[in-house]
Amino acid sequence: MAGWYLEDFEIGTTYKSIARTITECDVVNFAGLSGDFNPLHMDEEYGKNVSIFKKRVAHGMLGPVLMTGMSNQTGMFEGTTIAFLDLTIRYPAPLEIGDTVHLEMTPTEARHTSKPGRGILKLDANLVNQEGKVITECKWTLMQMARE
């Protein structure tokens, strides 16, 4: 397996993903998939004239979805994550069309469970834009394969 085991994660080390740019297509596809056609995301005039952001913004939930994909693109979780157990989300800034974002993950806790071969991994995961601004803050709890 290519993925990392519980023991491979270094507490306090920040791991970064590659970046990607949020496109119009991302927003339209997410609206179609989720059924969320709120004018905040879909209506340019609403965005300019009514929204507090003064423009259309991407769906907030698009951020955490992209974050899980970016984490898997690192290869660190390929075949070694047993389950995604818990997620908390905070949105300090809007995700904007045209933002180029990457994921930063910092393990905060790694402990073995009572069952051999698995453990609990907790991470702070942030979606960060091209200006270094945190767009989405998450705390993840994963069940990860362990060598012991």
PDB file of N, CA, C and O in Angstrom, residues 52-80:
ATOM      1  N   ILE A  52     -23.466  40.165   0.940  1.00  0.00           N
ATOM      2  CA  ILE A  52     -22.475  40.905   1.731  1.00  0.00           C
ATOM      3  C   ILE A  52     -21.083  40.808   1.113  1.00  0.00           C
ATOM      4  O   ILE A  52     -20.213  41.616   1.412  1.00  0.00           O
ATOM      5  N   PHE A  53     -20.876  39.812   0.235  1.00  0.00           N
ATOM      6  CA  PHE A  53     -19.565  39.611  -0.384  1.00  0.00           C
ATOM      7  C   PHE A  53     -19.370  40.484  -1.629  1.00  0.00           C
ATOM      8  O   PHE A  53     -18.279  40.563  -2.165  1.00  0.00           O
ATOM      9  N   LYS A  54     -20.465  41.077  -2.129  1.00  0.00           N
ATOM     10  CA  LYS A  54     -20.452  41.951  -3.312  1.00  0.00           C
ATOM     11  C   LYS A  54     -20.044  41.214  -4.586  1.00  0.00           C
ATOM     12  O   LYS A  54     -19.572  41.815  -5.544  1.00  0.00           O
ATOM     13  N   LYS A  55     -20.193  39.892  -4.565  1.00  0.00           N
ATOM     14  CA  LYS A  55     -19.937  39.052  -5.730  1.00  0.00           C
ATOM     15  C   LYS A  55     -20.466  37.655  -5.440  1.00  0.00           C
ATOM     16  O   LYS A  55     -20.787  37.341  -4.283  1.00  0.00           O
ATOM     17  N   ARG A  56     -20.568  36.842  -6.464  1.00  0.00           N
ATOM     18  CA  ARG A  56     -20.904  35.435  -6.245  1.00  0.00           C
ATOM     19  C   ARG A  56     -19.752  34.763  -5.522  1.00  0.00           C
ATOM     20  O   ARG A  56     -18.593  35.110  -5.723  1.00  0.00           O
ATOM     21  N   VAL A  57     -20.082  33.797  -4.699  1.00  0.00           N
ATOM     22  CA  VAL A  57     -19.053  32.987  -4.037  1.00  0.00           C
ATOM     23  C   VAL A  57     -19.384  31.523  -4.236  1.00  0.00           C
ATOM     24  O   VAL A  57     -20.531  31.149  -4.501  1.00  0.00           O
ATOM     25  N   ALA A  58     -18.363  30.693  -4.117  1.00  0.00           N
ATOM     26  CA  ALA A  58     -18.553  29.251  -4.216  1.00  0.00           C
ATOM     27  C   ALA A  58     -19.258  28.743  -2.958  1.00  0.00           C
ATOM     28  O   ALA A  58     -19.258  29.402  -1.916  1.00  0.00           O
ATOM     29  N   HIS A  59     -19.850  27.582  -3.046  1.00  0.00           N
ATOM     30  CA  HIS A  59     -20.494  26.934  -1.902  1.00  0.00           C
ATOM     31  C   HIS A  59     -19.460  26.687  -0.807  1.00  0.00           C
ATOM     32  O   HIS A  59     -18.362  26.194  -1.085  1.00  0.00           O
ATOM     33  N   GLY A  60     -19.831  26.982   0.426  1.00  0.00           N
ATOM     34  CA  GLY A  60     -18.920  26.710   1.537  1.00  0.00           C
ATOM     35  C   GLY A  60     -18.543  25.243   1.611  1.00  0.00           C
ATOM     36  O   GLY A  60     -17.385  24.899   1.841  1.00  0.00           O
ATOM     37  N   MET A  61     -19.510  24.361   1.404  1.00  0.00           N
ATOM     38  CA  MET A  61     -19.253  22.923   1.511  1.00  0.00           C
ATOM     39  C   MET A  61     -18.347  22.396   0.401  1.00  0.00           C
ATOM     40  O   MET A  61     -17.788  21.310   0.531  1.00  0.00           O
ATOM     41  N   LEU A  62     -18.182  23.159  -0.665  1.00  0.00           N
ATOM     42  CA  LEU A  62     -17.244  22.748  -1.707  1.00  0.00           C
ATOM     43  C   LEU A  62     -15.832  22.661  -1.131  1.00  0.00           C
ATOM     44  O   LEU A  62     -15.053  21.772  -1.501  1.00  0.00           O
ATOM     45  N   GLY A  63     -15.507  23.546  -0.208  1.00  0.00           N
ATOM     46  CA  GLY A  63     -14.175  23.541   0.403  1.00  0.00           C
ATOM     47  C   GLY A  63     -13.816  22.225   1.071  1.00  0.00           C
ATOM     48  O   GLY A  63     -12.809  21.599   0.709  1.00  0.00           O
ATOM     49  N   PRO A  64     -14.602  21.746   2.045  1.00  0.00           N
ATOM     50  CA  PRO A  64     -14.273  20.474   2.685  1.00  0.00           C
ATOM     51  C   PRO A  64     -14.261  19.285   1.711  1.00  0.00           C
ATOM     52  O   PRO A  64     -13.457  18.359   1.878  1.00  0.00           O
ATOM     53  N   VAL A  65     -15.122  19.335   0.709  1.00  0.00           N
ATOM     54  CA  VAL A  65     -15.127  18.258  -0.286  1.00  0.00           C
ATOM     55  C   VAL A  65     -13.796  18.252  -1.044  1.00  0.00           C
ATOM     56  O   VAL A  65     -13.175  17.204  -1.234  1.00  0.00           O
ATOM     57  N   LEU A  66     -13.354  19.437  -1.465  1.00  0.00           N
ATOM     58  CA  LEU A  66     -12.068  19.529  -2.158  1.00  0.00           C
ATOM     59  C   LEU A  66     -10.922  19.114  -1.241  1.00  0.00           C
ATOM     60  O   LEU A  66      -9.954  18.490  -1.682  1.00  0.00           O
ATOM     61  N   MET A  67     -11.034  19.448   0.029  1.00  0.00           N
ATOM     62  CA  MET A  67      -9.978  19.116   0.986  1.00  0.00           C
ATOM     63  C   MET A  67      -9.775  17.614   1.098  1.00  0.00           C
ATOM     64  O   MET A  67      -8.641  17.143   1.157  1.00  0.00           O
ATOM     65  N   THR A  68     -10.874  16.861   1.122  1.00  0.00           N
ATOM     66  CA  THR A  68     -10.712  15.405   1.206  1.00  0.00           C
ATOM     67  C   THR A  68     -10.057  14.868  -0.064  1.00  0.00           C
ATOM     68  O   THR A  68      -9.214  13.969  -0.006  1.00  0.00           O
ATOM     69  N   GLY A  69     -10.431  15.424  -1.209  1.00  0.00           N
ATOM     70  CA  GLY A  69      -9.798  15.008  -2.457  1.00  0.00           C
ATOM     71  C   GLY A  69      -8.321  15.357  -2.486  1.00  0.00           C
ATOM     72  O   GLY A  69      -7.480  14.546  -2.890  1.00  0.00           O
ATOM     73  N   MET A  70      -7.992  16.572  -2.055  1.00  0.00           N
ATOM     74  CA  MET A  70      -6.590  16.988  -2.033  1.00  0.00           C
ATOM     75  C   MET A  70      -5.771  16.121  -1.087  1.00  0.00           C
ATOM     76  O   MET A  70      -4.617  15.801  -1.366  1.00  0.00           O
ATOM     77  N   SER A  71      -6.368  15.739   0.051  1.00  0.00           N
ATOM     78  CA  SER A  71      -5.638  14.881   0.993  1.00  0.00           C
ATOM     79  C   SER A  71      -5.332  13.537   0.348  1.00  0.00           C
ATOM     80  O   SER A  71      -4.233  13.001   0.517  1.00  0.00           O
ATOM     81  N   ASN A  72      -6.264  13.010  -0.410  1.00  0.00           N
ATOM     82  CA  ASN A  72      -6.026  11.732  -1.072  1.00  0.00           C
ATOM     83  C   ASN A  72      -5.022  11.859  -2.207  1.00  0.00           C
ATOM     84  O   ASN A  72      -4.274  10.917  -2.476  1.00  0.00           O
ATOM     85  N   GLN A  73      -4.967  13.009  -2.845  1.00  0.00           N
ATOM     86  CA  GLN A  73      -3.987  13.215  -3.907  1.00  0.00           C
ATOM     87  C   GLN A  73      -2.558  13.238  -3.375  1.00  0.00           C
ATOM     88  O   GLN A  73      -1.614  13.019  -4.125  1.00  0.00           O
ATOM     89  N   THR A  74      -2.383  13.488  -2.084  1.00  0.00           N
ATOM     90  CA  THR A  74      -1.032  13.448  -1.507  1.00  0.00           C
ATOM     91  C   THR A  74      -0.500  12.020  -1.474  1.00  0.00           C
ATOM     92  O   THR A  74       0.699  11.825  -1.368  1.00  0.00           O
ATOM     93  N   GLY A  75      -1.398  11.034  -1.513  1.00  0.00           N
ATOM     94  CA  GLY A  75      -0.998   9.637  -1.416  1.00  0.00           C
ATOM     95  C   GLY A  75      -0.877   9.139   0.015  1.00  0.00           C
ATOM     96  O   GLY A  75      -0.748   7.951   0.264  1.00  0.00           O
ATOM     97  N   MET A  76      -0.931  10.051   0.983  1.00  0.00           N
ATOM     98  CA  MET A  76      -0.727   9.694   2.381  1.00  0.00           C
ATOM     99  C   MET A  76      -1.820   8.771   2.926  1.00  0.00           C
ATOM    100  O   MET A  76      -1.591   8.038   3.884  1.00  0.00           O
ATOM    101  N   PHE A  77      -2.998   8.820   2.327  1.00  0.00           N
ATOM    102  CA  PHE A  77      -4.147   8.092   2.872  1.00  0.00           C
ATOM    103  C   PHE A  77      -4.588   6.939   1.968  1.00  0.00           C
ATOM    104  O   PHE A  77      -5.562   6.257   2.269  1.00  0.00           O
ATOM    105  N   GLU A  78      -3.856   6.732   0.893  1.00  0.00           N
ATOM    106  CA  GLU A  78      -4.250   5.740  -0.111  1.00  0.00           C
ATOM    107  C   GLU A  78      -4.177   4.318   0.440  1.00  0.00           C
ATOM    108  O   GLU A  78      -3.101   3.766   0.672  1.00  0.00           O
ATOM    109  N   GLY A  79      -5.334   3.754   0.694  1.00  0.00           N
ATOM    110  CA  GLY A  79      -5.419   2.369   1.153  1.00  0.00           C
ATOM    111  C   GLY A  79      -5.153   2.146   2.625  1.00  0.00           C
ATOM    112  O   GLY A  79      -5.227   1.013   3.090  1.00  0.00           O
ATOM    113  N   THR A  80      -4.834   3.200   3.374  1.00  0.00           N
ATOM    114  CA  THR A  80      -4.528   3.009   4.796  1.00  0.00           C
ATOM    115  C   THR A  80      -5.523   3.703   5.718  1.00  0.00           C
ATOM    116  O   THR A  80      -5.447   3.536   6.933  1.00  0.00           O
TER     117      THR A  80
END
